[in-house]
Coordinates of C-alpha atoms and ligand atoms in Angstrom, one line a residue:
X201 CA 0.5 33.7 64.4
X202 CA 1.2 37.4 63.9
X203 CA -1.6 39.7 65.0
X204 CA -1.9 41.3 61.6
X205 CA -2.1 37.9 59.8
X206 CA -4.7 36.7 62.2
X207 CA -6.7 39.8 61.9
X208 CA -6.7 39.5 58.1
X209 CA -8.4 36.1 58.6
X210 CA -11.4 37.8 60.1
X211 CA -13.4 38.3 56.9
X212 CA -16.3 39.9 58.7
X213 CA -17.2 40.8 62.2
X214 CA -20.8 40.2 62.4
X215 CA -22.7 41.8 65.3
X216 CA -25.6 39.5 65.0
X217 CA -28.3 42.2 65.0
X218 CA -30.9 39.9 63.4
X219 CA -30.5 37.2 66.0
X220 CA -33.5 36.5 68.2
X221 CA -31.0 36.8 71.1
X222 CA -30.3 40.4 70.5
X223 CA -31.6 42.7 73.2
X224 CA -32.4 46.2 72.3
X225 CA -30.7 48.8 74.6
X226 CA -34.1 50.5 74.5
X227 CA -35.9 47.7 76.4
X228 CA -38.7 49.7 78.1
X229 CA -41.1 49.4 81.0
X230 CA -43.6 47.4 78.9
X231 CA -41.0 44.8 78.1
X232 CA -40.2 44.9 81.8
X233 CA -43.8 44.1 82.7
X234 CA -43.9 41.3 80.1
X235 CA -40.7 39.9 81.6
X236 CA -42.2 40.0 85.1
X237 CA -45.3 38.3 83.9
X238 CA -43.3 35.6 82.1
X239 CA -41.3 34.9 85.3
X240 CA -44.5 34.0 87.1
X241 CA -44.6 30.7 85.1
X242 CA -41.1 29.6 86.1
X243 CA -40.1 31.3 89.3
X244 CA -42.2 31.3 92.6
X245 CA -43.4 34.9 93.2
X246 CA -41.6 35.1 96.6
X247 CA -38.3 34.7 94.8
X248 CA -38.9 37.8 92.6
X249 CA -38.3 41.0 94.5
X250 CA -39.5 44.0 92.5
X251 CA -38.7 47.7 93.0
X252 CA -42.1 48.1 94.6
X253 CA -41.4 45.5 97.3
X254 CA -40.6 46.7 100.8
X255 CA -37.6 44.4 100.9
X256 CA -36.2 45.5 97.5
X257 CA -33.5 47.9 99.0
X258 CA -32.3 45.4 101.6
X259 CA -32.2 42.5 99.1
X260 CA -30.3 44.7 96.6
X261 CA -27.8 45.8 99.2
X262 CA -27.4 42.4 100.8
X263 CA -24.0 41.5 99.3
X264 CA -22.9 44.9 98.1
X265 CA -19.4 45.7 99.2
X266 CA -19.0 49.2 97.8
X267 CA -21.7 51.6 98.9
X268 CA -20.7 54.0 96.0
X269 CA -23.0 51.9 93.8
X270 CA -26.0 52.2 96.1
X271 CA -26.1 56.0 95.9
X272 CA -29.2 57.8 94.6
X273 CA -29.0 58.1 90.8
X274 CA -27.5 54.6 90.4
X275 CA -29.3 52.6 87.6
X276 CA -31.0 49.9 89.5
X277 CA -32.6 46.6 88.4
X278 CA -36.2 46.2 87.7
X279 CA -36.2 43.3 90.1
X280 CA -33.9 40.9 91.9
X281 CA -34.6 37.2 91.1
X282 CA -33.4 35.0 94.0
X283 CA -33.4 31.5 92.5
X284 CA -33.0 28.4 94.6
X285 CA -32.5 25.9 91.8
X286 CA -31.3 25.7 88.1
X287 CA -34.8 25.8 86.7
X288 CA -35.4 29.3 88.1
X289 CA -32.3 30.5 86.5
X290 CA -33.2 28.9 83.2
X291 CA -36.7 30.6 83.3
X292 CA -35.1 34.0 84.0
X293 CA -32.8 33.7 81.0
X294 CA -35.6 32.5 78.7
X295 CA -38.0 35.3 79.9
X296 CA -35.2 37.9 79.6
X297 CA -34.4 36.8 76.0
X298 CA -38.1 36.7 75.0
X299 CA -38.9 40.2 76.4
X300 CA -35.6 42.0 75.8
X301 CA -34.6 42.4 79.4
X302 CA -30.9 41.7 80.1
X303 CA -29.8 39.9 83.3
X304 CA -26.9 40.7 85.5
X305 CA -25.8 37.8 87.6
X306 CA -24.6 38.3 91.2
X307 CA -22.9 35.7 93.4
X308 CA -21.0 37.5 96.1
X309 CA -21.6 41.1 95.0
X310 CA -17.9 42.1 95.4
X311 CA -17.3 43.4 91.8
X312 CA -15.2 46.5 92.2
X313 CA -17.4 48.4 89.8
X314 CA -20.7 47.0 91.0
X315 CA -21.4 45.5 87.6
X316 CA -23.3 42.6 89.0
X317 CA -26.1 44.8 90.3
X318 CA -26.0 48.2 88.6
X319 CA -25.7 49.4 85.0
X320 CA -23.6 52.4 84.0
X321 CA -26.1 53.2 81.2
X322 CA -29.8 53.7 81.5
X323 CA -31.4 50.3 80.8
X324 CA -34.1 48.0 82.0
X325 CA -32.4 45.0 83.5
X326 CA -32.9 42.4 86.2
X327 CA -30.4 40.8 88.7
X328 CA -30.2 37.1 89.2
X329 CA -28.8 36.8 92.8
X330 CA -27.4 33.4 93.4
X331 CA -27.0 33.8 97.2
X332 CA -29.6 31.1 97.7
X333 CA -27.7 28.6 95.5
X334 CA -24.7 27.9 97.7
X335 CA -24.3 24.3 98.6
X336 CA -20.8 22.8 98.9
X337 CA -20.6 19.0 98.4
X338 CA -17.3 17.5 99.3
X339 CA -16.1 14.1 98.1
X340 CA -13.4 13.5 100.6
X341 CA -12.1 10.2 99.0
X342 CA -11.8 11.8 95.5
X343 CA -10.5 15.1 97.0
X344 CA -13.0 17.0 94.9
X345 CA -16.0 19.2 95.6
X346 CA -19.0 20.7 93.8
X347 CA -19.5 24.2 95.0
X348 CA -22.4 26.4 93.9
X349 CA -21.6 29.9 92.7
X350 CA -23.6 31.6 95.4
X351 CA -21.3 30.2 98.1
X352 CA -18.7 32.5 99.5
X353 CA -15.0 31.4 99.5
X354 CA -15.3 31.4 103.3
X355 CA -18.2 28.9 103.1
X356 CA -16.1 26.8 100.7
X357 CA -13.1 26.8 103.0
X358 CA -15.2 25.9 106.0
X359 CA -17.0 23.0 104.3
X360 CA -13.8 21.5 102.9
X361 CA -11.8 21.8 106.1
X362 CA -14.6 20.4 108.2
X363 CA -14.9 17.4 105.9
X364 CA -11.2 16.8 106.0
X365 CA -8.7 19.2 107.8
X366 CA -6.0 17.8 105.4
X367 CA -7.8 19.4 102.4
X368 CA -8.2 23.0 101.3
X369 CA -8.7 25.1 98.2
X370 CA -6.6 27.9 96.7
X371 CA -8.7 31.1 96.4
X372 CA -8.8 34.7 97.6
X373 CA -8.5 35.9 101.2
X374 CA -11.7 37.9 101.8
X375 CA -14.2 35.3 103.0
X376 CA -17.2 37.1 101.6
X377 CA -16.1 37.0 98.0
X378 CA -18.6 34.9 95.9
X379 CA -17.3 31.8 94.2
X380 CA -19.2 32.7 91.0
X381 CA -17.5 36.0 90.2
X382 CA -14.2 35.0 91.8
X383 CA -13.7 31.8 89.8
X384 CA -15.0 33.6 86.6
X385 CA -12.0 35.9 86.8
X386 CA -9.1 33.7 88.1
X387 CA -8.8 33.6 91.8
X388 CA -5.5 35.0 93.3
X389 CA -4.7 33.7 96.8
X390 CA -2.1 32.7 99.3
X391 CA -1.6 29.2 97.9
X392 CA -1.4 30.1 94.2
X393 CA 2.4 29.6 94.2
X394 CA 1.9 26.0 95.3
X395 CA -1.4 25.1 93.6
X396 CA -2.2 27.8 91.0
X397 CA -5.3 30.0 90.8
X398 CA -8.8 28.9 91.7
X399 CA -9.5 28.3 87.9
X400 CA -6.4 26.1 87.6
X401 CA -8.2 23.7 89.8
X402 CA -11.7 23.7 88.2
X403 CA -12.6 20.3 86.7
X404 CA -16.2 20.8 85.5
X405 CA -19.0 23.3 85.7
X406 CA -22.7 23.7 85.2
X407 CA -23.7 26.7 83.1
X408 CA -27.0 28.1 81.9
X409 CA -26.3 29.5 78.5
X410 CA -28.0 32.3 76.4
X411 CA -30.7 29.8 75.3
X412 CA -31.5 28.9 78.9
X413 CA -30.0 25.4 78.5
X414 CA -28.1 23.8 81.3
X415 CA -24.7 22.5 80.2
X416 CA -21.9 20.6 81.8
X417 CA -18.2 20.6 80.6
X418 CA -18.9 17.9 78.0
X419 CA -21.9 19.6 76.6
X420 CA -20.2 23.0 76.6
X421 CA -17.2 21.9 74.6
X422 CA -13.5 22.9 74.9
X423 CA -13.6 26.6 74.1
X424 CA -16.7 27.4 76.2
X425 CA -15.2 25.5 79.2
X426 CA -11.9 27.3 78.7
X427 CA -13.6 30.7 78.5
X428 CA -15.5 30.5 81.8
X429 CA -12.4 29.7 83.7
X430 CA -11.0 33.2 83.9
X431 CA -12.6 35.1 81.0
X432 CA -14.4 37.4 83.4
X433 CA -17.9 37.2 84.9
X434 CA -21.2 37.7 83.0
X435 CA -20.1 37.2 79.4
X436 CA -20.7 33.5 78.8
X437 CA -23.8 32.7 80.8
X438 CA -24.7 32.0 84.4
X439 CA -22.3 29.5 86.0
X440 CA -24.4 27.6 88.6
X441 CA -21.7 25.4 90.1
X442 CA -18.1 24.3 89.8
X443 CA -16.4 21.0 90.4
X444 CA -13.0 21.7 91.9
X445 CA -9.9 19.7 92.8
X446 CA -9.1 20.0 96.5
X447 CA -5.5 20.3 97.5
X448 CA -3.6 18.7 100.4
X449 CA -2.4 20.9 103.3
X450 CA -0.5 20.0 106.5
X451 CA -2.4 19.9 109.8
X452 CA -0.2 22.7 111.0
X453 CA 0.6 25.8 108.9
X454 CA 2.5 28.9 110.0
X455 CA 1.7 32.5 109.5
X456 CA 3.6 35.7 110.3
X457 CA 2.9 39.4 110.0
X458 CA 6.0 41.6 110.2
X459 CA 5.8 45.3 109.9
X460 CA 8.7 47.5 108.9
X461 CA 8.8 51.3 108.7
X462 CA 10.8 53.3 106.2
X463 CA 13.4 54.2 108.9
X464 CA 13.7 50.5 109.9
X465 CA 14.6 49.1 106.4
X466 CA 11.2 48.8 104.8
X467 CA 12.5 50.0 101.4
X468 CA 15.4 47.6 101.4
X469 CA 13.2 44.7 102.3
X470 CA 10.6 45.4 99.7
X471 CA 13.3 46.0 97.0
X472 CA 14.7 42.5 97.8
X473 CA 11.3 40.9 98.2
X474 CA 10.4 41.6 94.5
X475 CA 12.8 39.0 93.0
X476 CA 13.0 36.8 96.1
X477 CA 9.3 36.1 96.8
X478 CA 8.7 34.5 93.4
X479 CA 11.7 32.2 93.9
X480 CA 10.9 31.1 97.4
X481 CA 9.8 27.5 98.1
X482 CA 6.3 27.1 96.8
X483 CA 5.0 26.3 100.3
X484 CA 5.9 29.9 101.3
X485 CA 3.9 32.9 100.2
X486 CA 4.8 36.3 101.5
X487 CA 2.7 39.2 100.3
X488 CA 3.3 42.9 101.2
X489 CA 0.9 45.7 102.1
X490 CA 2.4 49.2 101.8
X491 CA 0.5 51.7 103.9
X492 CA 1.4 54.6 106.2
X493 CA 4.9 54.6 104.8
X494 CA 5.3 51.1 106.2
X495 CA 5.5 47.6 104.7
X496 CA 3.6 44.8 106.3
X497 CA 4.9 41.3 105.3
X498 CA 2.1 38.8 105.6
X499 CA 2.9 35.2 105.1
X500 CA 1.4 31.7 104.9
X501 CA 3.8 28.8 105.1
X502 CA 2.5 25.2 104.6
X503 CA 4.6 23.8 107.3
X504 CA 5.8 24.4 110.9
X505 CA 7.7 27.3 112.4
X506 CA 10.7 25.0 112.9
X507 CA 10.8 24.4 109.2
X508 CA 10.2 28.0 108.3
X509 CA 12.7 29.8 110.5
X510 CA 15.9 28.6 108.7
X511 CA 14.3 29.5 105.3
X512 CA 13.6 33.0 106.5
X513 CA 17.0 33.6 108.2
X514 CA 18.8 32.5 105.1
X515 CA 16.6 34.0 102.4
X516 CA 15.2 37.2 104.0
X517 CA 17.3 38.1 107.1
X518 CA 16.1 41.8 106.5
X519 CA 12.9 40.8 108.3
X520 CA 14.8 39.6 111.3
X521 CA 12.1 37.0 111.9
X522 CA 12.2 35.1 115.2
X523 CA 10.1 32.3 116.7
X524 CA 8.0 35.0 118.4
X525 CA 6.7 36.1 115.0
X526 CA 5.5 32.6 114.2
X527 CA 1.9 31.6 114.7
X528 CA 1.1 27.9 114.2
X529 CA -2.5 27.0 113.4
X530 CA -4.8 25.0 111.1
X531 CA -5.1 26.1 107.5
X532 CA -8.7 27.0 108.1
X533 CA -7.7 29.2 111.1
X534 CA -5.0 30.8 108.9
X535 CA -7.7 32.1 106.5
X536 CA -9.3 33.9 109.4
X537 CA -6.0 35.1 110.8
X538 CA -4.5 36.6 107.6
X539 CA -7.8 38.2 106.6
X540 CA -7.5 40.5 109.5
X541 CA -8.3 38.7 112.8
X542 CA -4.6 38.7 113.7
X543 CA -5.4 36.3 116.5
X544 CA -6.1 32.6 116.8
X545 CA -9.0 33.1 119.2
X546 CA -11.5 34.2 116.5
X547 CA -13.7 31.2 115.8
X548 CA -13.5 29.8 112.3
X549 CA -17.3 30.1 112.1
X550 CA -16.6 33.8 111.2
X551 CA -15.9 32.5 107.7
X552 CA -19.6 31.7 107.4
X553 CA -20.7 35.3 108.1
X554 CA -21.9 36.8 104.8
X555 CA -22.6 40.2 106.2
X556 CA -20.7 42.9 104.4
X557 CA -19.7 46.3 105.8
X558 CA -21.0 49.4 104.0
X559 CA -18.9 51.9 105.9
X560 CA -16.3 52.9 103.3
X561 CA -16.3 53.8 99.6
X562 CA -13.5 52.2 97.6
X563 CA -11.8 52.4 94.3
X564 CA -9.3 49.7 93.1
X565 CA -6.8 49.4 90.3
X566 CA -4.2 46.9 89.4
X567 CA -0.8 46.3 87.7
X568 CA 1.7 43.6 87.0
X569 CA 5.4 44.0 87.6
X570 CA 7.9 42.2 85.4
X571 CA 11.1 43.9 86.3
X572 CA 12.1 44.7 89.8
X573 CA 11.6 48.4 90.8
X574 CA 14.8 50.0 92.0
X575 CA 15.4 51.0 95.6
X576 CA 15.6 54.7 94.6
X577 CA 12.2 54.4 93.0
X578 CA 10.7 52.7 96.0
X579 CA 12.0 55.6 98.1
X580 CA 9.7 57.8 95.9
X581 CA 6.8 55.3 95.9
X582 CA 6.4 54.9 99.7
X583 CA 5.5 58.5 100.4
X584 CA 2.4 58.1 98.2
X585 CA 1.1 55.8 101.0
X586 CA 1.6 58.2 103.9
X587 CA -1.8 57.7 105.6
X588 CA -3.2 61.0 104.5
X589 CA -4.5 59.6 101.2
X590 CA -6.2 56.7 102.9
X591 CA -4.8 54.3 100.4
X592 CA -2.6 51.3 100.2
X593 CA -1.1 48.8 97.8
X594 CA -1.0 45.0 98.1
X595 CA 1.8 43.1 96.3
X596 CA 1.1 39.4 95.6
X597 CA 4.0 37.3 94.4
X598 CA 3.9 35.0 91.3
X599 CA 6.3 32.1 90.9
X600 CA 5.8 28.4 91.4
X601 CA 2.6 26.8 90.0
X602 CA 0.8 30.0 88.9
X603 CA 3.8 30.9 86.7
X604 CA 4.4 27.3 85.4
X605 CA 1.0 27.2 83.6
X606 CA 1.0 28.5 80.0
X607 CA -0.6 31.9 79.3
X608 CA -3.1 30.3 77.0
X609 CA -4.2 27.4 79.2
X610 CA -6.8 29.6 80.8
X611 CA -7.8 33.1 79.9
X612 CA -5.7 34.5 82.8
X613 CA -2.4 35.3 81.1
X614 CA -0.3 36.9 83.8
X615 CA 2.0 34.0 84.5
X616 CA 5.7 33.3 83.5
X617 CA 7.8 36.5 83.6
X618 CA 5.5 38.3 86.0
X619 CA 7.1 39.0 89.4
X620 CA 4.1 40.2 91.2
X621 CA 0.6 41.8 91.0
X622 CA -0.1 45.2 92.5
X623 CA -3.5 46.1 93.8
X624 CA -4.1 49.8 94.5
X625 CA -6.9 50.5 97.1
X626 CA -8.3 53.9 97.9
X627 CA -10.9 54.0 100.6
X628 CA -12.7 56.9 102.2
X629 CA -15.7 57.3 104.6
X630 CA -19.2 57.3 103.4
X631 CA -19.7 60.6 105.2
X632 CA -17.6 62.2 102.5
X633 CA -18.4 62.7 98.8
X634 CA -18.7 59.5 96.8
X635 CA -16.4 61.0 94.0
X636 CA -13.2 59.0 93.5
X637 CA -10.3 60.9 95.0
X638 CA -7.6 62.0 92.5
X639 CA -5.0 60.3 94.7
X640 CA -5.6 56.9 93.1
X641 CA -5.5 58.1 89.6
X642 CA -2.3 60.1 90.3
X643 CA -0.5 57.2 92.0
X644 CA -1.5 54.9 89.1
X645 CA -0.1 57.5 86.7
X646 CA 3.1 57.8 88.7
X647 CA 3.6 54.0 88.6
X648 CA 3.4 53.8 84.9
X649 CA 7.2 53.6 84.2
X650 CA 7.6 50.8 86.7
X651 CA 5.0 48.3 85.6
X652 CA 4.1 46.2 82.6
X653 CA 3.5 48.0 79.3
X654 CA 2.2 47.4 75.8
X655 CA -0.3 46.7 77.1
X656 CA -0.3 47.9 80.7
X657 CA -1.8 44.6 82.1
X658 CA -4.6 44.5 84.7
X659 CA -6.4 41.7 86.6
X660 CA -10.0 41.3 85.5
X661 CA -11.2 40.5 89.1
X662 CA -9.9 43.9 90.1
X663 CA -12.4 45.4 87.7
X664 CA -11.6 48.9 86.6
X665 CA -13.8 50.8 84.2
X666 CA -11.1 53.5 83.7
X667 CA -8.8 51.3 81.7
X668 CA -10.9 51.4 78.5
X669 CA -13.8 53.1 77.0
X670 CA -17.3 51.7 77.4
X671 CA -17.6 48.9 74.8
X672 CA -21.3 49.1 74.4
X673 CA -22.4 50.9 71.3
X674 CA -25.6 52.9 70.9
X675 CA -27.2 49.9 69.3
X676 CA -26.7 47.9 72.5
X677 CA -24.0 45.6 71.2
X678 CA -20.4 45.4 72.2
X679 CA -17.6 46.2 69.8
X680 CA -14.6 43.9 69.6
X681 CA -12.3 46.7 68.5
X682 CA -13.1 49.1 71.4
X683 CA -13.1 46.1 73.7
X684 CA -9.5 45.4 72.9
X685 CA -8.5 48.5 74.9
X686 CA -9.3 46.8 78.2
X687 CA -9.6 43.2 77.0
X688 CA -6.0 42.9 76.0
X689 CA -4.9 44.4 79.3
X690 CA -6.9 41.8 81.2
X691 CA -6.4 38.8 79.0
X692 CA -3.5 39.5 76.5
X693 CA -4.2 39.8 72.7
X694 CA -4.4 36.1 71.9
X695 CA -6.7 35.1 74.8
X696 CA -8.9 38.1 74.3
X697 CA -9.4 37.1 70.7
X698 CA -10.2 33.5 71.6
X699 CA -12.6 34.8 74.2
X700 CA -14.4 37.0 71.6
X701 CA -14.5 34.1 69.1
X702 CA -16.0 31.8 71.7
X703 CA -18.5 34.5 72.7
X704 CA -19.4 34.7 69.0
X705 CA -20.1 31.0 69.0
X706 CA -22.1 30.7 72.2
X707 CA -23.8 34.1 72.5
X708 CA -23.5 35.8 69.1
X709 CA -26.5 38.1 69.9
X710 CA -24.6 39.4 73.0
X711 CA -27.4 38.7 75.4
X712 CA -25.1 38.4 78.4
X713 CA -23.6 41.9 78.5
X714 CA -22.1 44.5 80.8
X715 CA -19.8 47.4 80.3
X716 CA -16.8 45.1 80.1
X717 CA -18.2 41.9 78.9
X718 CA -16.5 40.0 76.1
X719 CA -17.8 41.2 72.7
X720 CA -18.8 38.6 70.2
X721 CA -16.5 38.1 67.2
X722 CA -17.9 36.1 64.4
X723 CA -15.7 35.1 61.4
X724 CA -17.0 34.0 58.0
X725 CA -15.9 30.4 57.2
Ligands
LIG198 P1 -20.1 39.7 91.9 O1 -21.3 38.9 92.3 O2 -20.1 41.1 92.0 O3 -19.6 39.3 90.4 C1 -18.5 39.8 89.8 C2 -18.7 39.6 88.3 O4 -18.9 38.3 87.9 C3 -19.9 40.4 87.7 O5 -19.6 40.8 86.4 C4 -21.0 39.3 87.7 O6 -22.0 39.6 86.8 C5 -20.2 38.1 87.4 N1 -20.7 36.8 88.0 C6 -21.0 36.7 89.3 N2 -21.5 35.4 89.4 C7 -21.5 34.8 88.2 C8 -21.8 33.5 87.8 N3 -22.3 32.6 88.7 N4 -21.7 33.2 86.5 C9 -21.2 34.1 85.6 N5 -20.9 35.4 86.0 C10 -21.0 35.7 87.3 N6 -9.8 38.7 94.1 C11 -8.7 37.8 94.2 O7 -8.4 37.1 93.1 N7 -8.1 37.5 95.3 C12 -8.4 38.2 96.5 O8 -7.8 37.9 97.5 C13 -9.5 39.1 96.4 N8 -9.8 39.8 97.5 C14 -10.9 40.7 97.5 C15 -11.3 41.4 98.6 C16 -12.4 42.2 98.6 C17 -12.9 42.9 99.8 C18 -13.1 42.4 97.4 C19 -14.3 43.4 97.3 C20 -12.7 41.8 96.2 C21 -11.6 40.9 96.3 N9 -11.2 40.2 95.1 C22 -10.2 39.3 95.2 C23 -11.8 40.5 93.8 C24 -12.9 39.4 93.6 O9 -12.3 38.2 93.2 C25 -13.8 39.9 92.5 O10 -14.4 41.1 92.8 C26 -14.9 38.8 92.1 O11 -15.4 39.0 90.9 C27 -16.0 38.8 93.2 O12 -16.9 37.8 92.9 P2 -18.3 37.9 93.5 O13 -19.1 36.8 93.1 O14 -18.3 38.3 94.9 O15 -18.8 39.3 92.7

């Protein structure tokens, strides 16, 4: 359906101001007091950490990854609710609705803009921190698992592989990422070419909706279940747990890490990699990190070194890979190795460590590339990453399963036709100013001619508030039209519209809201 025709069908966009669910942006300290009083009936007091508590700062900071959002002046929550079961979450939602206090939900705290624990605008809000809801229950025979949102992907990997080393799950590399936010936005990882994104492997979920009701997939219905699998965190309720399909992996996998400098053929290798990597056997994923004018080729191969070597010498001889570059190990160990250990001696128990480092500020942005960038252009791109700017890009190839799934099957639309994703990372020490360096904005601008356009696509899990204006209006509701600016970049026009229509059905009063949550779109029948 043409966009203009479909828009004409929208007879009215109703921002449901009269609904009981609507929360005024002007929720004040007295509503905050009422909210806290209300919580005492449903949540044990030791699970509610208020600003006056001596542990407030440490609980708030516990899973924060980017200290930029802990700086003085940041709009902080009234309290952090640390539930241990579904009834506590339901009570928080009901009290929040009743007393006009919004909730931000946090699973792993890795949101690049900190939206799970801070607000950009002044408002009274509370955080529901799911770190205490993090069980992983593996059904080895059925090759499925129920994983709670507060688990990290490292905890998920560990539990699955310990239950059966022949099973695994496709998700991101950093072990401290929370399942709740990660699955809500898609889940790019080293096995997506073989098995798709995390959300492509979600079979069921338990969600607390805007009424405080606990729903499974059947009770949620088709659109609601579709929306939570990649439509971005926060918008549709609080997902408590996910049933996932586990995937088979061989007992031995192979990794390599080959570095090339510009004077040793890095530009030629990256230029070729762009069209080759999406076409490689699905068992082989090679991603590239460009930093210090060098390209680091990091790979996971679901097989042995003997099987991999002939593939590499025939497909990408530019890397001159030899047996000495191969490291064979278990899949679980490979998640430790590729994430930075670079050695097989680091115990896999490191995946259970939830401690995050607060030593650097970061700012991230993303792009998708549909047409290979020329060698001449790469010659100009590499110098942006010269070490002085303390920045890098990570290139993650599409192809295989992730590209075979239709754009509308989940809200994540960046599938067929996409060669690879680019993530831009700027990082700088906390001893310096917290202001984002111009470098990342400038390199992003420089890259514009080389990446997808109309719209310039972005990955919602690499959240970036710069790509659209704040959707929240003075009345405290989000606007569909202004949301299109970032929403169509993250989800494509058709998926964004379906997300907004679904939001209009399940949370018309826009209770679950942040600066980039899906705005409710309600059509007159
Ligand atoms: P956090 O708790 O901050 O939540 C993120 C968003 O989801 C917030 O809006 C939050 O309100 C919402 N949310 C959280 N829990 C929810 C729940 N239970 N129900 C509903 N909404 C919920 N991505 C990727 O695809 N592949 C990768 O390899 C990496 N690597 C990576 C490394 C590092 C160091 C960082 C900081 C981030 C990544 N990411 C990533 C991005 C990551 O997937 C993204 O930030 C996720 O949203 C993080 O999920 P958390 O639960 O940790 O975040």
